[in-house]
Short mmCIF file of C-alpha atoms and ligand atoms in Angstrom, two decimals:
data_model
loop_
_atom_site.label_atom_id
_atom_site.label_comp_id
_atom_site.label_asym_id
_atom_site.label_seq_id
_atom_site.Cartn_x
_atom_site.Cartn_y
_atom_site.Cartn_z
CA UNK A 1 116.21 82.32 100.92
CA UNK A 2 118.48 84.87 99.30
CA UNK A 3 122.19 84.33 99.19
CA UNK A 4 123.50 87.08 101.49
CA UNK A 5 127.24 87.57 101.88
CA UNK A 6 128.39 87.85 105.52
CA UNK A 7 130.65 90.67 104.27
CA UNK A 8 127.68 92.85 103.40
CA UNK A 9 127.63 95.83 105.83
CA UNK A 10 123.94 95.24 106.52
CA UNK A 11 124.30 91.44 106.78
CA UNK A 12 122.40 90.94 110.08
CA UNK A 13 119.57 93.24 109.09
CA UNK A 14 119.25 91.51 105.69
CA UNK A 15 119.21 88.10 107.37
CA UNK A 16 116.28 89.17 109.56
CA UNK A 17 114.46 90.55 106.51
CA UNK A 18 114.95 87.25 104.74
CA UNK A 19 113.66 85.33 107.76
CA UNK A 20 110.56 87.53 107.85
CA UNK A 21 109.91 87.22 104.10
CA UNK A 22 110.23 83.45 104.27
CA UNK A 23 107.91 83.24 107.29
CA UNK A 24 105.36 85.31 105.37
CA UNK A 25 105.52 82.86 102.45
CA UNK A 26 105.05 79.98 104.93
CA UNK A 27 101.85 81.61 106.20
CA UNK A 28 103.18 82.37 109.71
CA UNK A 29 103.00 86.14 109.26
CA UNK A 30 100.32 88.51 108.03
CA UNK A 31 101.41 90.60 105.01
CA UNK A 32 101.37 93.77 107.12
CA UNK A 33 103.89 92.17 109.49
CA UNK A 34 106.55 93.04 106.94
CA UNK A 35 105.49 96.69 107.05
CA UNK A 36 105.62 96.65 110.86
CA UNK A 37 109.10 95.12 110.63
CA UNK A 38 110.19 97.90 108.23
CA UNK A 39 109.02 100.56 110.66
CA UNK A 40 110.98 98.83 113.39
CA UNK A 41 114.08 98.68 111.15
CA UNK A 42 113.93 102.45 110.58
CA UNK A 43 113.92 103.17 114.31
CA UNK A 44 116.61 100.56 114.92
CA UNK A 45 118.86 102.25 112.34
CA UNK A 46 118.44 105.57 114.13
CA UNK A 47 119.39 104.15 117.54
CA UNK A 48 122.48 102.55 116.00
CA UNK A 49 121.15 98.95 116.05
CA UNK A 50 122.36 98.49 119.60
CA UNK A 51 120.78 98.41 123.03
CA UNK A 52 120.90 101.93 124.48
CA UNK A 53 121.44 102.80 128.18
CA UNK A 54 117.72 103.66 128.70
CA UNK A 55 116.75 100.32 127.14
CA UNK A 56 119.15 98.53 129.50
CA UNK A 57 117.53 100.27 132.46
CA UNK A 58 114.04 99.27 131.24
CA UNK A 59 115.23 95.68 130.74
CA UNK A 60 116.53 95.51 134.32
CA UNK A 61 113.27 96.96 135.65
CA UNK A 62 111.15 94.63 133.51
CA UNK A 63 113.12 91.67 134.84
CA UNK A 64 112.49 92.76 138.42
CA UNK A 65 108.76 93.06 137.66
CA UNK A 66 108.66 89.62 136.04
CA UNK A 67 110.54 88.05 138.97
CA UNK A 68 108.16 89.67 141.46
CA UNK A 69 105.08 88.54 139.51
CA UNK A 70 102.82 85.79 140.80
CA UNK A 71 101.48 84.87 137.37
CA UNK A 72 103.75 86.22 134.63
CA UNK A 73 102.70 85.70 131.00
CA UNK A 74 104.64 86.20 127.77
CA UNK A 75 102.22 87.17 124.98
CA UNK A 76 103.42 86.15 121.52
CA UNK A 77 102.38 87.36 118.05
CA UNK A 78 103.68 86.39 114.62
CA UNK A 79 106.66 88.77 114.48
CA UNK A 80 107.88 87.79 117.95
CA UNK A 81 107.53 84.08 117.19
CA UNK A 82 109.51 84.36 113.95
CA UNK A 83 112.26 86.59 115.35
CA UNK A 84 112.64 85.26 118.89
CA UNK A 85 110.78 81.97 119.59
CA UNK A 86 113.84 80.24 121.11
CA UNK A 87 114.46 83.16 123.46
CA UNK A 88 110.79 83.40 124.47
CA UNK A 89 110.78 79.72 125.41
CA UNK A 90 114.01 80.04 127.43
CA UNK A 91 112.75 83.15 129.23
CA UNK A 92 109.41 81.48 130.05
CA UNK A 93 111.18 78.48 131.50
CA UNK A 94 113.50 80.62 133.68
CA UNK A 95 110.59 82.71 134.99
CA UNK A 96 108.06 79.86 135.16
CA UNK A 97 105.87 82.08 132.99
CA UNK A 98 103.09 80.92 130.68
CA UNK A 99 103.28 81.60 126.93
CA UNK A 100 100.07 82.78 125.24
CA UNK A 101 99.47 83.37 121.54
CA UNK A 102 97.58 86.57 120.75
CA UNK A 103 97.36 87.72 117.15
CA UNK A 104 96.23 91.04 115.78
CA UNK A 105 95.33 89.45 112.43
CA UNK A 106 94.04 86.22 113.91
CA UNK A 107 93.14 83.32 111.63
CA UNK A 108 92.95 79.66 112.73
CA UNK A 109 95.67 78.80 110.22
CA UNK A 110 98.08 81.42 111.54
CA UNK A 111 97.46 80.41 115.16
CA UNK A 112 98.44 76.83 114.25
CA UNK A 113 101.57 78.03 112.45
CA UNK A 114 102.69 80.22 115.36
CA UNK A 115 102.01 77.34 117.76
CA UNK A 116 104.20 75.12 115.58
CA UNK A 117 107.03 77.68 115.61
CA UNK A 118 106.86 77.83 119.43
CA UNK A 119 106.75 74.04 119.77
CA UNK A 120 109.72 73.67 117.41
CA UNK A 121 111.57 76.07 119.73
CA UNK A 122 110.84 73.73 122.67
CA UNK A 123 107.59 75.11 124.12
CA UNK A 124 105.51 72.38 125.73
CA UNK A 125 102.72 74.49 127.16
CA UNK A 126 101.19 77.08 124.85
CA UNK A 127 97.95 78.93 125.64
CA UNK A 128 95.71 80.88 123.27
CA UNK A 129 95.44 78.01 120.80
CA UNK A 130 92.43 77.42 118.58
CA UNK A 131 89.72 75.79 120.68
CA UNK A 132 91.22 76.97 124.00
CA UNK A 133 88.92 78.64 126.52
CA UNK A 134 89.10 82.40 126.71
CA UNK A 135 87.56 85.35 128.50
CA UNK A 136 87.33 88.86 127.03
CA UNK A 137 89.64 91.68 128.10
CA UNK A 138 87.34 94.56 128.97
CA UNK A 139 87.54 97.46 126.52
CA UNK A 140 88.78 95.38 123.61
CA UNK A 141 86.82 93.90 120.76
CA UNK A 142 87.43 91.03 118.36
CA UNK A 143 90.10 88.32 118.61
CA UNK A 144 92.52 90.70 120.31
CA UNK A 145 90.35 90.58 123.40
CA UNK A 146 90.91 86.84 123.98
CA UNK A 147 92.57 86.13 127.30
CA UNK A 148 93.14 82.57 128.48
CA UNK A 149 91.72 82.00 131.99
CA UNK A 150 95.05 80.50 133.14
CA UNK A 151 97.14 82.98 131.14
CA UNK A 152 96.61 86.66 130.39
CA UNK A 153 93.28 86.75 132.24
CA UNK A 154 94.80 85.93 135.63
CA UNK A 155 98.25 87.43 134.95
CA UNK A 156 99.56 90.26 137.09
CA UNK A 157 102.50 91.01 134.75
CA UNK A 158 102.36 90.57 130.96
CA UNK A 159 105.19 90.97 128.45
CA UNK A 160 103.72 92.11 125.12
CA UNK A 161 106.41 92.64 122.47
CA UNK A 162 105.32 94.66 119.36
CA UNK A 163 101.86 95.26 120.74
CA UNK A 164 99.11 97.56 119.49
CA UNK A 165 98.19 100.54 121.65
CA UNK A 166 94.60 99.49 122.34
CA UNK A 167 95.56 96.15 123.82
CA UNK A 168 98.36 97.61 125.92
CA UNK A 169 95.96 100.24 127.24
CA UNK A 170 93.17 97.73 127.98
CA UNK A 171 95.56 95.42 129.81
CA UNK A 172 96.86 98.30 131.93
CA UNK A 173 93.26 99.39 132.66
CA UNK A 174 92.46 95.88 133.86
CA UNK A 175 95.11 96.29 136.54
CA UNK A 176 98.05 94.46 134.99
CA UNK A 177 101.62 95.61 134.77
CA UNK A 178 102.38 95.71 131.05
CA UNK A 179 105.92 95.44 129.71
CA UNK A 180 106.43 96.14 126.02
CA UNK A 181 109.34 95.92 123.62
CA UNK A 182 108.88 98.48 120.84
CA UNK A 183 111.53 100.22 118.77
CA UNK A 184 109.23 103.20 118.31
CA UNK A 185 109.29 105.32 121.51
CA UNK A 186 106.48 107.47 120.08
CA UNK A 187 103.99 104.61 119.60
CA UNK A 188 100.83 104.52 121.68
CA UNK A 189 101.93 101.14 123.02
CA UNK A 190 105.20 102.66 124.22
CA UNK A 191 103.34 105.48 125.94
CA UNK A 192 100.57 103.38 127.48
CA UNK A 193 102.67 100.52 128.85
CA UNK A 194 103.98 100.36 132.41
CA UNK A 195 107.55 99.54 131.33
CA UNK A 196 108.69 100.27 127.77
CA UNK A 197 111.83 98.70 126.37
CA UNK A 198 112.84 100.69 123.27
CA UNK A 199 114.90 97.98 121.61
CA UNK A 200 114.72 95.23 119.01
CA UNK A 201 113.14 92.00 120.27
CA UNK A 202 116.14 90.10 118.89
CA UNK A 203 118.41 91.90 121.39
CA UNK A 204 115.99 92.67 124.23
CA UNK A 205 114.73 89.15 124.94
CA UNK A 206 118.25 87.64 125.22
CA UNK A 207 119.12 90.51 127.58
CA UNK A 208 115.98 89.78 129.65
CA UNK A 209 117.27 86.21 129.93
CA UNK A 210 120.72 87.36 131.13
CA UNK A 211 119.19 89.81 133.58
CA UNK A 212 116.84 87.14 134.94
CA UNK A 213 119.82 84.88 135.62
CA UNK A 214 121.59 87.77 137.41
CA UNK A 215 118.65 88.97 139.52
CA UNK A 216 117.12 85.60 140.36
CA UNK A 217 118.82 85.42 143.74
CA UNK A 218 117.82 88.95 144.82
CA UNK A 219 115.40 89.54 147.67
CA UNK A 220 111.88 90.78 146.92
CA UNK A 221 112.82 94.01 148.68
CA UNK A 222 115.78 94.58 146.34
CA UNK A 223 113.64 93.81 143.28
CA UNK A 224 110.98 96.22 144.51
CA UNK A 225 113.71 98.85 144.97
CA UNK A 226 114.66 98.51 141.27
CA UNK A 227 111.00 99.01 140.31
CA UNK A 228 110.55 102.01 142.58
CA UNK A 229 113.50 103.82 140.99
CA UNK A 230 112.01 103.59 137.50
CA UNK A 231 109.92 106.24 135.74
CA UNK A 232 108.63 105.10 132.34
CA UNK A 233 107.92 108.57 130.90
CA UNK A 234 111.38 109.74 131.91
CA UNK A 235 112.94 106.65 130.35
CA UNK A 236 111.05 107.16 127.06
CA UNK A 237 112.25 110.80 127.03
CA UNK A 238 115.83 109.56 127.39
CA UNK A 239 115.33 107.34 124.32
CA UNK A 240 113.90 110.28 122.39
CA UNK A 241 116.88 112.43 123.41
CA UNK A 242 119.25 109.82 122.00
CA UNK A 243 117.31 109.87 118.73
CA UNK A 244 117.49 113.67 118.48
CA UNK A 245 121.22 113.51 119.25
CA UNK A 246 121.56 111.12 116.31
CA UNK A 247 120.10 113.71 113.93
CA UNK A 248 122.11 116.49 115.55
CA UNK A 249 125.35 114.53 115.07
CA UNK A 250 124.54 114.24 111.37
CA UNK A 251 123.92 117.98 111.12
CA UNK A 252 127.27 118.73 112.80
CA UNK A 253 129.33 116.43 110.60
O1 PTJ B 1 101.07 88.53 114.26
P1 PTJ B 1 99.97 89.53 114.43
O2 PTJ B 1 98.75 89.22 113.61
O3 PTJ B 1 99.60 89.71 115.89
O4 PTJ B 1 100.51 90.96 113.90
C1 PTJ B 1 101.64 91.54 114.52
C2 PTJ B 1 101.90 92.98 113.98
C3 PTJ B 1 103.26 93.43 114.54
C4 PTJ B 1 101.95 92.96 112.46
C5 PTJ B 1 100.75 93.92 114.47
O5 PTJ B 1 100.65 93.86 115.86
C6 PTJ B 1 100.99 95.34 114.00
O6 PTJ B 1 100.50 95.77 112.96
O7 PTJ B 1 101.75 96.08 114.82
P2 PTJ B 1 102.05 97.67 114.60
O8 PTJ B 1 100.86 98.42 115.07
O9 PTJ B 1 102.58 97.92 113.24
O10 PTJ B 1 103.17 97.91 115.64
C7 PTJ B 1 104.40 97.26 115.57
C8 PTJ B 1 105.42 98.09 116.38
O11 PTJ B 1 106.53 97.26 116.62
C9 PTJ B 1 105.91 99.34 115.63
O12 PTJ B 1 105.92 100.42 116.54
C10 PTJ B 1 107.36 98.99 115.23
O13 PTJ B 1 108.20 100.11 115.29
C11 PTJ B 1 107.74 97.96 116.28
N1 PTJ B 1 108.67 96.93 115.81
C12 PTJ B 1 108.74 96.35 114.59
N2 PTJ B 1 109.70 95.40 114.56
C13 PTJ B 1 110.25 95.37 115.80
C14 PTJ B 1 109.59 96.35 116.61
N3 PTJ B 1 109.91 96.54 117.90
C15 PTJ B 1 110.89 95.77 118.43
N4 PTJ B 1 111.55 94.82 117.72
C16 PTJ B 1 111.27 94.60 116.42
N5 PTJ B 1 111.95 93.67 115.73
#
């Protein structure tokens, strides 16, 4: 760990970097996870490192979808586990959702490490472990296509933070509602998902928790009303508009 002064203007961002670098050295993350994190950082900088109004709207809609779901699943990769394991476990418990590990760069060693991170955060029931049963997701090849029969395979709504476009697309094609959290509104994942939250997982998952607590008492009809009002393409365009305003502001100043 580096010694980072809390007075540094980029303190929080540097802390996250340090957490990621350490997790890489511990074998939890693939080396390319750090590159993915850097891409996320760049987009986060541009949106002002705060949750934007379109992201808030997507978070509310995602919560309604998760509350309406019969079999919600939270899919976890290395980056999500390192940055937000505690929040994932709390959200799963509030929603009675299953947690399933799915890694892009899957190795048995990394699956064990991610499982350990989730268990240390309080998870008691983790799917997608080494040796667990799995069925393939149609249209996907390799380890990415693993879907636990009691998890992603039977899920009607799946939260897939920092996902790759192919998996998001294949899950949507298999009839599931796919919610993603991705700081890049231009990514294929963002475009292919049913509900795209353009925000950092470290802010979005705590907000999903708050929203779940708020909406838990709502009727199914009210939750459905929230879903019906939402248009994902329109919401992504609003995020892109905010980004272009950011560059415009810089030009004007
Ligand atoms: O743990 P594994 O093996 O499953 O690997 C996970 C990564 C993320 C390395 C793998 O899925 C990957 O290479 O992802 P991509 O294709 O680089 O996509 C990552 C996306 O997440 C990019 O669009 C980033 O902008 C975005 N991103 C990065 N960090 C964050 C983020 N979005 C939200 N919050 C973040 N903290």
